[in-house]
Amino acid sequence: MGKKVVIGLSGGVDSSVAAYLLKEQGYEVIGLFMKNWHDDSVTISEECPWLEDSNDALIVAEKLGIPFQTVDLSTEYKERIVDYMFKEYEKGRTPNPDVLCNREIKFDVFLKIAMQLGADFVATGHYCRKGTLKNEDGTETYQLLAGVDSNKDQSYFLCQLSQDQLKRTLFPIGELRKPEVRRIASDGNLITADKKDSQGLCFIGKVRLPDFLQQKLKPKKGVIVEVPSDVPQYQKALPQFENKEKELAFFSEKPIYHVADGRVVGEHQGAHYFTNGQRKGLDVGGTKEPLFVIATDVTENVIYTGQGKSHPGLYRRTLFVRDEELHWVRPDLALDVDRTMSVLARIRYRQPLEKATLYKVEGGLYVDFAQMQSAITEGQFVAWYIGEELIGSGVIS
């Protein structure tokens, strides 16, 4: 018998085609649908997308002639993802549930279930690839490579995977472009061939994040302040830096604002519902250019905004990752203190890769971009690459 692979069938076209390709390649394939969410105290929406999705996944499995079952991971989901998200939002940070979902659920809880079923590998419908390097001592090092379809590359979402997780993972569609994936699905008469790509969080289906957050984080009225682009915070003279670390610390510092720095232009229902760079949902009119969130203060419950995309409050050159939130997909490339590395990096999914330099210091790592970055957001992940290989990532502090 061929090697056994457990694939996460989500009811979407990507995982359907991934399963189809594995079957073609001679693997013994088992389809598993992960049910990640049901908590009646936090209602999501009247629709129940997971029912429709699990049904589509079942139909695909029957078409391919592979065994199928649903696993309920909602308890782990709540503990590891949902509770974490609420805690992060309360602190005024903006977590990335998709990255967490991959690290904590798909490639941990799910992987363990697959191994209990005697699987050699798990597989997913992610647009990324795995490379294998042979070491002199006979061991192997695994690479996380970008998907061939640069429009769809999802390596960023997998930026927290470990060597151990990569070793046991297959990405069957990583070499394909989306139109080819749809064509294969259509040629194979898979029900998901024309199904729209799912949007939104990997676990909450069709939901607006503020609606979701409001269920647990109570609304609290506060003011929206518009900060002009010429406040003293942006006029700081460049000091003489005694060393590189002092310079990086200076450029990574976030401006601190007070209500007196600008004028009150509106009210909001809770600073923890907003994130840097956000434009929608402020409901403030009468400005020449749209307002963008440049900072949130969850302690004082104030949102600071600036007019226009080029407002200086949106931009920073340098960010910091603390050691405890630093992760190397390639531990063999991890930097020692005082070492540097030239990389390409991104601070959000779909952002084009930007040139940056990593500087390892005591307690953490600076990522210093060649160009100023818009809306660097605490709690989000920064991921860095050498060429098309993602080698490490961390949570922005």
mmCIF file of C-alpha atoms in Angstrom, residues 1-394:
data_model
loop_
_atom_site.group_PDB
_atom_site.id
_atom_site.type_symbol
_atom_site.label_atom_id
_atom_site.label_comp_id
_atom_site.label_asym_id
_atom_site.label_seq_id
_atom_site.Cartn_x
_atom_site.Cartn_y
_atom_site.Cartn_z
ATOM 1 C CA MET A 1 0.000 0.000 0.000
ATOM 2 C CA GLY A 2 1.189 3.563 -0.651
ATOM 3 C CA LYS A 3 1.989 5.958 2.133
ATOM 4 C CA LYS A 4 -0.975 7.183 4.134
ATOM 5 C CA VAL A 5 -1.898 10.894 4.063
ATOM 6 C CA VAL A 6 -4.595 12.600 6.094
ATOM 7 C CA ILE A 7 -5.798 15.729 4.333
ATOM 8 C CA GLY A 8 -7.772 18.563 5.878
ATOM 9 C CA LEU A 9 -10.780 18.825 3.570
ATOM 10 C CA SER A 10 -12.316 22.245 4.161
ATOM 11 C CA GLY A 11 -15.043 22.084 1.550
ATOM 12 C CA GLY A 12 -13.132 24.506 -0.684
ATOM 13 C CA VAL A 13 -11.619 23.971 -4.129
ATOM 14 C CA ASP A 14 -7.967 24.055 -2.998
ATOM 15 C CA SER A 15 -8.132 21.191 -0.521
ATOM 16 C CA SER A 16 -10.419 19.212 -2.891
ATOM 17 C CA VAL A 17 -7.804 19.363 -5.655
ATOM 18 C CA ALA A 18 -4.992 18.637 -3.169
ATOM 19 C CA ALA A 19 -6.833 15.402 -2.225
ATOM 20 C CA TYR A 20 -7.434 14.544 -5.880
ATOM 21 C CA LEU A 21 -3.718 14.990 -6.725
ATOM 22 C CA LEU A 22 -2.567 12.864 -3.771
ATOM 23 C CA LYS A 23 -4.893 10.077 -4.893
ATOM 24 C CA GLU A 24 -3.470 10.336 -8.429
ATOM 25 C CA GLN A 25 0.043 10.102 -6.979
ATOM 26 C CA GLY A 26 -0.795 6.774 -5.361
ATOM 27 C CA TYR A 27 -1.151 7.825 -1.728
ATOM 28 C CA GLU A 28 -3.708 6.236 0.554
ATOM 29 C CA VAL A 29 -5.793 9.321 1.358
ATOM 30 C CA ILE A 30 -8.150 9.987 4.283
ATOM 31 C CA GLY A 31 -10.244 13.180 4.337
ATOM 32 C CA LEU A 32 -10.868 14.957 7.618
ATOM 33 C CA PHE A 33 -13.097 17.986 8.084
ATOM 34 C CA MET A 34 -12.201 20.135 11.086
ATOM 35 C CA LYS A 35 -15.154 21.589 12.892
ATOM 36 C CA ASN A 36 -13.578 24.439 14.775
ATOM 37 C CA TRP A 37 -16.327 26.525 16.130
ATOM 38 C CA HIS A 38 -19.606 26.340 17.916
ATOM 39 C CA ASP A 39 -20.206 28.480 20.916
ATOM 40 C CA ASP A 40 -23.744 29.660 21.332
ATOM 41 C CA SER A 41 -22.687 32.332 23.806
ATOM 42 C CA VAL A 42 -20.780 34.001 20.977
ATOM 43 C CA THR A 43 -23.159 33.778 18.075
ATOM 44 C CA ILE A 44 -21.484 34.096 14.735
ATOM 45 C CA SER A 45 -24.228 34.564 12.192
ATOM 46 C CA GLU A 46 -27.590 33.118 11.318
ATOM 47 C CA GLU A 47 -25.992 31.174 8.504
ATOM 48 C CA CYS A 48 -24.015 28.097 9.393
ATOM 49 C CA PRO A 49 -21.237 27.959 6.807
ATOM 50 C CA TRP A 50 -19.458 25.004 8.374
ATOM 51 C CA LEU A 51 -22.461 22.744 7.737
ATOM 52 C CA GLU A 52 -22.462 23.593 4.050
ATOM 53 C CA ASP A 53 -18.667 23.252 3.913
ATOM 54 C CA SER A 54 -18.584 19.860 5.660
ATOM 55 C CA ASN A 55 -21.278 18.667 3.286
ATOM 56 C CA ASP A 56 -19.217 19.762 0.250
ATOM 57 C CA ALA A 57 -16.152 18.067 1.756
ATOM 58 C CA LEU A 58 -18.142 14.838 2.170
ATOM 59 C CA ILE A 59 -19.355 14.959 -1.452
ATOM 60 C CA VAL A 60 -15.767 15.473 -2.670
ATOM 61 C CA ALA A 61 -14.522 12.545 -0.550
ATOM 62 C CA GLU A 62 -17.275 10.292 -1.928
ATOM 63 C CA LYS A 63 -16.421 11.352 -5.487
ATOM 64 C CA LEU A 64 -12.737 10.522 -4.894
ATOM 65 C CA GLY A 65 -13.622 7.287 -3.100
ATOM 66 C CA ILE A 66 -11.701 8.162 0.067
ATOM 67 C CA PRO A 67 -12.771 7.647 3.695
ATOM 68 C CA PHE A 68 -14.067 10.810 5.367
ATOM 69 C CA GLN A 69 -14.843 11.931 8.873
ATOM 70 C CA THR A 70 -15.498 15.130 10.783
ATOM 71 C CA VAL A 71 -13.407 15.945 13.850
ATOM 72 C CA ASP A 72 -14.632 18.425 16.406
ATOM 73 C CA LEU A 73 -11.743 20.632 17.484
ATOM 74 C CA SER A 74 -13.866 23.427 18.891
ATOM 75 C CA THR A 75 -12.638 22.999 22.483
ATOM 76 C CA GLU A 76 -8.978 23.358 21.454
ATOM 77 C CA TYR A 77 -9.996 26.178 19.157
ATOM 78 C CA LYS A 78 -11.629 28.130 21.891
ATOM 79 C CA GLU A 79 -8.701 27.680 24.272
ATOM 80 C CA ARG A 80 -5.893 28.271 21.829
ATOM 81 C CA ILE A 81 -7.264 30.760 19.347
ATOM 82 C CA VAL A 82 -10.405 32.522 20.513
ATOM 83 C CA ASP A 83 -9.352 33.176 24.111
ATOM 84 C CA TYR A 84 -5.929 34.304 22.884
ATOM 85 C CA MET A 85 -7.553 36.708 20.428
ATOM 86 C CA PHE A 86 -9.702 38.330 23.085
ATOM 87 C CA LYS A 87 -6.682 38.718 25.394
ATOM 88 C CA GLU A 88 -4.629 40.305 22.625
ATOM 89 C CA TYR A 89 -7.402 42.729 21.648
ATOM 90 C CA GLU A 90 -7.860 43.705 25.283
ATOM 91 C CA LYS A 91 -4.149 44.598 25.394
ATOM 92 C CA GLY A 92 -4.610 46.757 22.313
ATOM 93 C CA ARG A 93 -2.772 44.340 20.023
ATOM 94 C CA THR A 94 -4.115 42.897 16.756
ATOM 95 C CA PRO A 95 -3.567 39.137 16.524
ATOM 96 C CA ASN A 96 -3.519 37.121 13.298
ATOM 97 C CA PRO A 97 -5.874 34.178 13.822
ATOM 98 C CA ASP A 98 -4.938 32.523 10.519
ATOM 99 C CA VAL A 99 -1.267 32.184 11.452
ATOM 100 C CA LEU A 100 -2.254 30.883 14.899
ATOM 101 C CA CYS A 101 -4.797 28.493 13.471
ATOM 102 C CA ASN A 102 -2.091 26.879 11.351
ATOM 103 C CA ARG A 103 0.427 26.655 14.173
ATOM 104 C CA GLU A 104 -1.952 25.534 16.914
ATOM 105 C CA ILE A 105 -4.705 23.625 15.149
ATOM 106 C CA LYS A 106 -3.940 22.398 11.631
ATOM 107 C CA PHE A 107 -0.319 21.492 12.240
ATOM 108 C CA ASP A 108 -0.565 20.517 15.893
ATOM 109 C CA VAL A 109 -3.906 19.156 17.113
ATOM 110 C CA PHE A 110 -4.860 17.965 13.615
ATOM 111 C CA LEU A 111 -1.387 16.536 12.962
ATOM 112 C CA LYS A 112 -1.564 14.515 16.190
ATOM 113 C CA ILE A 113 -4.970 13.096 15.189
ATOM 114 C CA ALA A 114 -3.522 12.141 11.785
ATOM 115 C CA MET A 115 -0.573 10.373 13.415
ATOM 116 C CA GLN A 116 -2.996 8.440 15.658
ATOM 117 C CA LEU A 117 -4.710 7.281 12.463
ATOM 118 C CA GLY A 118 -1.360 5.866 11.345
ATOM 119 C CA ALA A 119 -0.653 8.577 8.766
ATOM 120 C CA ASP A 120 2.811 9.215 7.360
ATOM 121 C CA PHE A 121 1.885 12.767 6.389
ATOM 122 C CA VAL A 122 -0.767 15.449 6.677
ATOM 123 C CA ALA A 123 -1.620 17.578 3.646
ATOM 124 C CA THR A 124 -3.373 20.899 3.161
ATOM 125 C CA GLY A 125 -4.522 23.030 0.244
ATOM 126 C CA HIS A 126 -2.075 25.854 0.942
ATOM 127 C CA TYR A 127 -0.286 27.623 -1.896
ATOM 128 C CA CYS A 128 3.253 26.974 -0.752
ATOM 129 C CA ARG A 129 5.962 24.370 -1.296
ATOM 130 C CA LYS A 130 8.292 22.256 0.779
ATOM 131 C CA GLY A 131 11.952 21.827 -0.058
ATOM 132 C CA THR A 132 14.281 19.193 1.402
ATOM 133 C CA LEU A 133 18.011 19.760 1.951
ATOM 134 C CA LYS A 134 20.243 16.764 2.608
ATOM 135 C CA ASN A 135 22.776 17.372 5.383
ATOM 136 C CA GLU A 136 26.247 15.824 5.515
ATOM 137 C CA ASP A 137 25.337 13.761 8.569
ATOM 138 C CA GLY A 138 22.465 12.110 6.713
ATOM 139 C CA THR A 139 19.701 14.186 8.336
ATOM 140 C CA GLU A 140 17.346 16.448 6.390
ATOM 141 C CA THR A 141 16.441 20.114 6.727
ATOM 142 C CA TYR A 142 13.053 21.207 5.429
ATOM 143 C CA GLN A 143 12.367 24.458 3.627
ATOM 144 C CA LEU A 144 9.118 26.438 3.531
ATOM 145 C CA LEU A 145 8.983 27.921 0.032
ATOM 146 C CA ALA A 146 6.553 30.408 -1.491
ATOM 147 C CA GLY A 147 3.818 29.063 -3.758
ATOM 148 C CA VAL A 148 4.432 29.310 -7.494
ATOM 149 C CA ASP A 149 1.304 31.503 -7.849
ATOM 150 C CA SER A 150 2.579 34.782 -6.415
ATOM 151 C CA ASN A 151 -0.995 36.130 -6.250
ATOM 152 C CA LYS A 152 -1.981 33.306 -3.954
ATOM 153 C CA ASP A 153 1.247 32.515 -2.075
ATOM 154 C CA GLN A 154 0.257 31.560 1.497
ATOM 155 C CA SER A 155 3.684 30.893 3.003
ATOM 156 C CA TYR A 156 3.143 33.879 5.338
ATOM 157 C CA PHE A 157 0.274 32.067 7.076
ATOM 158 C CA LEU A 158 2.620 29.136 7.791
ATOM 159 C CA CYS A 159 5.430 31.325 9.160
ATOM 160 C CA GLN A 160 5.267 29.677 12.612
ATOM 161 C CA LEU A 161 5.775 26.075 11.467
ATOM 162 C CA SER A 162 8.638 24.025 12.873
ATOM 163 C CA GLN A 163 11.009 21.538 11.229
ATOM 164 C CA ASP A 164 9.083 18.748 12.910
ATOM 165 C CA GLN A 165 5.783 19.954 11.435
ATOM 166 C CA LEU A 166 7.225 20.526 7.958
ATOM 167 C CA LYS A 167 8.769 17.060 7.940
ATOM 168 C CA ARG A 168 5.300 15.524 8.090
ATOM 169 C CA THR A 169 3.488 17.916 5.755
ATOM 170 C CA LEU A 170 2.696 17.876 2.034
ATOM 171 C CA PHE A 171 1.469 20.830 -0.039
ATOM 172 C CA PRO A 172 0.100 19.219 -3.226
ATOM 173 C CA ILE A 173 -1.020 22.426 -4.994
ATOM 174 C CA GLY A 174 2.044 24.571 -4.255
ATOM 175 C CA GLU A 175 3.360 24.207 -7.811
ATOM 176 C CA LEU A 176 0.021 25.242 -9.353
ATOM 177 C CA ARG A 177 -1.696 28.526 -10.126
ATOM 178 C CA LYS A 178 -5.284 29.106 -9.049
ATOM 179 C CA PRO A 179 -6.813 28.869 -12.559
ATOM 180 C CA GLU A 180 -5.086 25.458 -13.014
ATOM 181 C CA VAL A 181 -6.498 24.319 -9.671
ATOM 182 C CA ARG A 182 -10.020 25.278 -10.775
ATOM 183 C CA ARG A 183 -9.487 23.534 -14.123
ATOM 184 C CA ILE A 184 -8.395 20.286 -12.439
ATOM 185 C CA ALA A 185 -11.454 20.474 -10.157
ATOM 186 C CA SER A 186 -13.723 21.038 -13.126
ATOM 187 C CA ASP A 187 -12.155 18.222 -15.193
ATOM 188 C CA GLY A 188 -12.502 15.932 -12.188
ATOM 189 C CA ASN A 189 -16.170 16.945 -11.736
ATOM 190 C CA LEU A 190 -15.570 18.087 -8.171
ATOM 191 C CA ILE A 191 -18.514 19.978 -6.687
ATOM 192 C CA THR A 192 -16.215 22.711 -5.362
ATOM 193 C CA ALA A 193 -14.785 23.678 -8.802
ATOM 194 C CA ASP A 194 -16.609 27.025 -8.958
ATOM 195 C CA LYS A 195 -17.014 27.633 -5.248
ATOM 196 C CA LYS A 196 -15.934 31.102 -4.128
ATOM 197 C CA ASP A 197 -12.808 31.346 -1.985
ATOM 198 C CA SER A 198 -13.659 31.684 1.675
ATOM 199 C CA GLN A 199 -12.987 35.101 3.118
ATOM 200 C CA GLY A 200 -12.476 36.112 6.670
ATOM 201 C CA LEU A 201 -11.077 34.329 9.646
ATOM 202 C CA CYS A 202 -10.129 30.729 9.285
ATOM 203 C CA PHE A 203 -12.578 29.754 11.966
ATOM 204 C CA ILE A 204 -15.473 32.132 12.088
ATOM 205 C CA GLY A 205 -16.655 31.954 8.525
ATOM 206 C CA LYS A 206 -18.887 34.813 7.477
ATOM 207 C CA VAL A 207 -18.487 37.323 10.254
ATOM 208 C CA ARG A 208 -17.429 40.901 10.831
ATOM 209 C CA LEU A 209 -14.654 41.010 13.391
ATOM 210 C CA PRO A 210 -16.077 43.929 15.448
ATOM 211 C CA ASP A 211 -19.397 42.070 15.761
ATOM 212 C CA PHE A 212 -17.528 39.033 16.991
ATOM 213 C CA LEU A 213 -15.368 40.990 19.437
ATOM 214 C CA GLN A 214 -18.332 42.895 20.825
ATOM 215 C CA GLN A 215 -19.737 39.658 22.212
ATOM 216 C CA LYS A 216 -16.912 39.455 24.754
ATOM 217 C CA LEU A 217 -15.300 42.889 24.847
ATOM 218 C CA LYS A 218 -17.966 45.259 26.038
ATOM 219 C CA PRO A 219 -18.506 48.501 24.083
ATOM 220 C CA LYS A 220 -17.091 51.550 25.869
ATOM 221 C CA LYS A 221 -17.566 55.074 24.534
ATOM 222 C CA GLY A 222 -14.441 57.101 23.885
ATOM 223 C CA VAL A 223 -13.194 59.907 21.672
ATOM 224 C CA ILE A 224 -11.569 59.956 18.244
ATOM 225 C CA VAL A 225 -8.783 62.530 18.024
ATOM 226 C CA GLU A 226 -7.360 63.853 14.767
ATOM 227 C CA VAL A 227 -3.634 64.521 15.058
ATOM 228 C CA PRO A 228 -2.156 67.070 12.596
ATOM 229 C CA SER A 229 0.894 66.019 10.602
ATOM 230 C CA ASP A 230 3.161 68.666 12.159
ATOM 231 C CA VAL A 231 3.009 67.740 15.876
ATOM 232 C CA PRO A 232 6.344 67.738 17.779
ATOM 233 C CA GLN A 233 6.386 63.898 17.860
ATOM 234 C CA TYR A 234 7.313 63.916 14.152
ATOM 235 C CA GLN A 235 9.884 66.710 14.408
ATOM 236 C CA LYS A 236 12.358 64.938 16.661
ATOM 237 C CA ALA A 237 15.928 65.863 15.788
ATOM 238 C CA LEU A 238 18.162 62.876 15.068
ATOM 239 C CA PRO A 239 20.545 62.415 17.981
ATOM 240 C CA GLN A 240 24.100 61.164 17.631
ATOM 241 C CA PHE A 241 23.853 57.411 18.196
ATOM 242 C CA GLU A 242 26.672 55.761 20.097
ATOM 243 C CA ASN A 243 25.903 52.410 18.474
ATOM 244 C CA LYS A 244 23.604 50.657 16.013
ATOM 245 C CA GLU A 245 21.356 49.245 18.729
ATOM 246 C CA LYS A 246 20.586 52.739 20.073
ATOM 247 C CA GLU A 247 19.751 53.890 16.551
ATOM 248 C CA LEU A 248 17.390 50.930 15.973
ATOM 249 C CA ALA A 249 15.710 51.498 19.334
ATOM 250 C CA PHE A 250 15.123 55.136 18.329
ATOM 251 C CA PHE A 251 13.563 54.238 14.965
ATOM 252 C CA SER A 252 11.388 51.474 16.405
ATOM 253 C CA GLU A 253 9.871 53.741 19.059
ATOM 254 C CA LYS A 254 6.196 54.491 18.626
ATOM 255 C CA PRO A 255 5.092 58.108 19.125
ATOM 256 C CA ILE A 256 3.044 58.707 22.278
ATOM 257 C CA TYR A 257 -0.022 60.881 21.843
ATOM 258 C CA HIS A 258 -2.275 62.839 24.187
ATOM 259 C CA VAL A 259 -5.766 64.166 23.543
ATOM 260 C CA ALA A 260 -4.348 67.711 23.621
ATOM 261 C CA ASP A 261 -2.172 66.912 20.569
ATOM 262 C CA GLY A 262 -5.143 67.211 18.234
ATOM 263 C CA ARG A 263 -8.851 67.868 18.096
ATOM 264 C CA VAL A 264 -11.720 65.598 19.015
ATOM 265 C CA VAL A 265 -13.578 64.736 15.792
ATOM 266 C CA GLY A 266 -15.897 61.941 16.875
ATOM 267 C CA GLU A 267 -16.759 59.079 19.210
ATOM 268 C CA HIS A 268 -16.157 55.334 19.076
ATOM 269 C CA GLN A 269 -17.483 52.291 20.911
ATOM 270 C CA GLY A 270 -14.161 50.894 22.151
ATOM 271 C CA ALA A 271 -10.512 51.463 21.230
ATOM 272 C CA HIS A 272 -9.870 47.702 21.280
ATOM 273 C CA TYR A 273 -12.053 47.242 18.172
ATOM 274 C CA PHE A 274 -9.652 49.303 16.060
ATOM 275 C CA THR A 275 -6.258 48.652 14.550
ATOM 276 C CA ASN A 276 -3.454 50.729 13.003
ATOM 277 C CA GLY A 277 -4.015 51.742 9.420
ATOM 278 C CA GLN A 278 -7.772 51.142 9.666
ATOM 279 C CA ARG A 279 -9.985 53.503 7.705
ATOM 280 C CA LYS A 280 -13.422 51.914 7.765
ATOM 281 C CA GLY A 281 -15.731 52.139 10.749
ATOM 282 C CA LEU A 282 -14.617 55.534 12.087
ATOM 283 C CA ASP A 283 -17.722 57.285 10.753
ATOM 284 C CA VAL A 284 -16.165 60.747 10.845
ATOM 285 C CA GLY A 285 -16.969 63.003 7.925
ATOM 286 C CA GLY A 286 -15.961 66.509 6.936
ATOM 287 C CA THR A 287 -12.228 65.944 6.478
ATOM 288 C CA LYS A 288 -10.478 66.749 3.211
ATOM 289 C CA GLU A 289 -8.834 63.321 3.075
ATOM 290 C CA PRO A 290 -10.036 60.130 4.805
ATOM 291 C CA LEU A 291 -8.906 59.523 8.375
ATOM 292 C CA PHE A 292 -6.694 56.543 9.221
ATOM 293 C CA VAL A 293 -6.058 55.107 12.681
ATOM 294 C CA ILE A 294 -2.457 55.932 13.664
ATOM 295 C CA ALA A 295 -2.621 54.691 17.275
ATOM 296 C CA THR A 296 -5.047 53.255 19.816
ATOM 297 C CA ASP A 297 -4.802 53.744 23.565
ATOM 298 C CA VAL A 298 -6.850 50.998 25.236
ATOM 299 C CA THR A 299 -6.028 52.244 28.740
ATOM 300 C CA GLU A 300 -7.464 55.728 28.122
ATOM 301 C CA ASN A 301 -9.848 54.396 25.435
ATOM 302 C CA VAL A 302 -8.791 56.949 22.799
ATOM 303 C CA ILE A 303 -8.302 56.449 19.054
ATOM 304 C CA TYR A 304 -5.758 58.717 17.358
ATOM 305 C CA THR A 305 -6.177 59.327 13.644
ATOM 306 C CA GLY A 306 -4.412 61.197 10.878
ATOM 307 C CA GLN A 307 -5.620 62.538 7.535
ATOM 308 C CA GLY A 308 -4.584 60.788 4.357
ATOM 309 C CA LYS A 309 -2.445 57.785 3.408
ATOM 310 C CA SER A 310 0.789 59.731 3.738
ATOM 311 C CA HIS A 311 0.260 60.985 7.310
ATOM 312 C CA PRO A 312 3.619 60.588 9.165
ATOM 313 C CA GLY A 313 1.888 58.848 12.085
ATOM 314 C CA LEU A 314 1.314 55.813 9.875
ATOM 315 C CA TYR A 315 4.976 55.209 9.098
ATOM 316 C CA ARG A 316 7.895 53.553 10.855
ATOM 317 C CA ARG A 317 11.113 52.050 9.589
ATOM 318 C CA THR A 318 11.991 49.580 12.334
ATOM 319 C CA LEU A 319 10.170 47.041 14.475
ATOM 320 C CA PHE A 320 11.143 44.786 17.371
ATOM 321 C CA VAL A 321 10.392 41.130 18.124
ATOM 322 C CA ARG A 322 10.984 39.822 21.657
ATOM 323 C CA ASP A 323 12.937 36.574 22.071
ATOM 324 C CA GLU A 324 9.907 34.737 23.454
ATOM 325 C CA GLU A 325 7.926 35.635 20.310
ATOM 326 C CA LEU A 326 10.734 34.917 17.844
ATOM 327 C CA HIS A 327 10.575 31.773 15.691
ATOM 328 C CA TRP A 328 13.007 30.290 13.177
ATOM 329 C CA VAL A 329 11.536 27.883 10.621
ATOM 330 C CA ARG A 330 15.222 27.231 9.877
ATOM 331 C CA PRO A 331 16.894 27.017 13.312
ATOM 332 C CA ASP A 332 20.234 26.380 11.573
ATOM 333 C CA LEU A 333 20.066 29.963 10.241
ATOM 334 C CA ALA A 334 19.104 31.591 13.568
ATOM 335 C CA LEU A 335 21.167 34.677 14.374
ATOM 336 C CA ASP A 336 23.439 34.984 17.394
ATOM 337 C CA VAL A 337 23.552 38.252 19.366
ATOM 338 C CA ASP A 338 25.288 41.076 17.439
ATOM 339 C CA ARG A 339 24.886 39.284 14.116
ATOM 340 C CA THR A 340 22.929 40.704 11.173
ATOM 341 C CA MET A 341 21.272 39.285 8.065
ATOM 342 C CA SER A 342 19.902 40.830 4.862
ATOM 343 C CA VAL A 343 16.430 39.512 4.094
ATOM 344 C CA LEU A 344 13.152 40.257 2.367
ATOM 345 C CA ALA A 345 10.305 40.745 4.827
ATOM 346 C CA ARG A 346 6.578 41.414 5.030
ATOM 347 C CA ILE A 347 4.405 42.589 7.898
ATOM 348 C CA ARG A 348 1.086 41.372 6.485
ATOM 349 C CA TYR A 349 -0.266 38.794 4.057
ATOM 350 C CA ARG A 350 -0.170 39.891 0.392
ATOM 351 C CA GLN A 351 2.229 42.741 1.087
ATOM 352 C CA PRO A 352 5.033 42.707 -1.509
ATOM 353 C CA LEU A 353 8.321 41.579 0.041
ATOM 354 C CA GLU A 354 10.489 44.515 1.141
ATOM 355 C CA LYS A 355 14.237 44.712 1.718
ATOM 356 C CA ALA A 356 15.193 44.648 5.392
ATOM 357 C CA THR A 357 18.068 43.864 7.736
ATOM 358 C CA LEU A 358 17.754 41.720 10.848
ATOM 359 C CA TYR A 359 19.818 42.740 13.895
ATOM 360 C CA LYS A 360 19.964 40.290 16.804
ATOM 361 C CA VAL A 361 20.370 41.938 20.214
ATOM 362 C CA GLU A 362 20.033 40.764 23.813
ATOM 363 C CA GLY A 363 16.352 40.029 24.410
ATOM 364 C CA GLY A 364 15.138 40.137 20.828
ATOM 365 C CA LEU A 365 15.581 41.055 17.203
ATOM 366 C CA TYR A 366 15.163 44.288 15.237
ATOM 367 C CA VAL A 367 13.798 44.235 11.700
ATOM 368 C CA ASP A 368 15.029 47.385 9.989
ATOM 369 C CA PHE A 369 13.370 48.081 6.634
ATOM 370 C CA ALA A 370 15.081 49.904 3.781
ATOM 371 C CA GLN A 371 11.837 51.872 3.229
ATOM 372 C CA MET A 372 9.380 53.257 5.793
ATOM 373 C CA GLN A 373 6.478 50.834 6.389
ATOM 374 C CA SER A 374 2.846 51.832 6.739
ATOM 375 C CA ALA A 375 0.768 50.630 9.714
ATOM 376 C CA ILE A 376 3.224 48.390 11.549
ATOM 377 C CA THR A 377 0.812 46.744 13.973
ATOM 378 C CA GLU A 378 1.535 45.182 17.354
ATOM 379 C CA GLY A 379 0.411 41.573 17.616
ATOM 380 C CA GLN A 380 0.718 40.913 13.876
ATOM 381 C CA PHE A 381 3.454 38.701 12.444
ATOM 382 C CA VAL A 382 6.508 39.829 10.546
ATOM 383 C CA ALA A 383 7.997 37.089 8.347
ATOM 384 C CA TRP A 384 11.372 37.115 6.618
ATOM 385 C CA TYR A 385 12.657 35.338 3.557
ATOM 386 C CA ILE A 386 15.873 34.616 1.722
ATOM 387 C CA GLY A 387 14.814 34.465 -1.912
ATOM 388 C CA GLU A 388 11.589 32.457 -1.979
ATOM 389 C CA GLU A 389 12.261 30.634 1.271
ATOM 390 C CA LEU A 390 10.548 31.786 4.470
ATOM 391 C CA ILE A 391 13.144 31.238 7.187
ATOM 392 C CA GLY A 392 11.676 32.908 10.277
ATOM 393 C CA SER A 393 8.991 35.083 11.814
ATOM 394 C CA GLY A 394 7.925 36.820 14.996
#
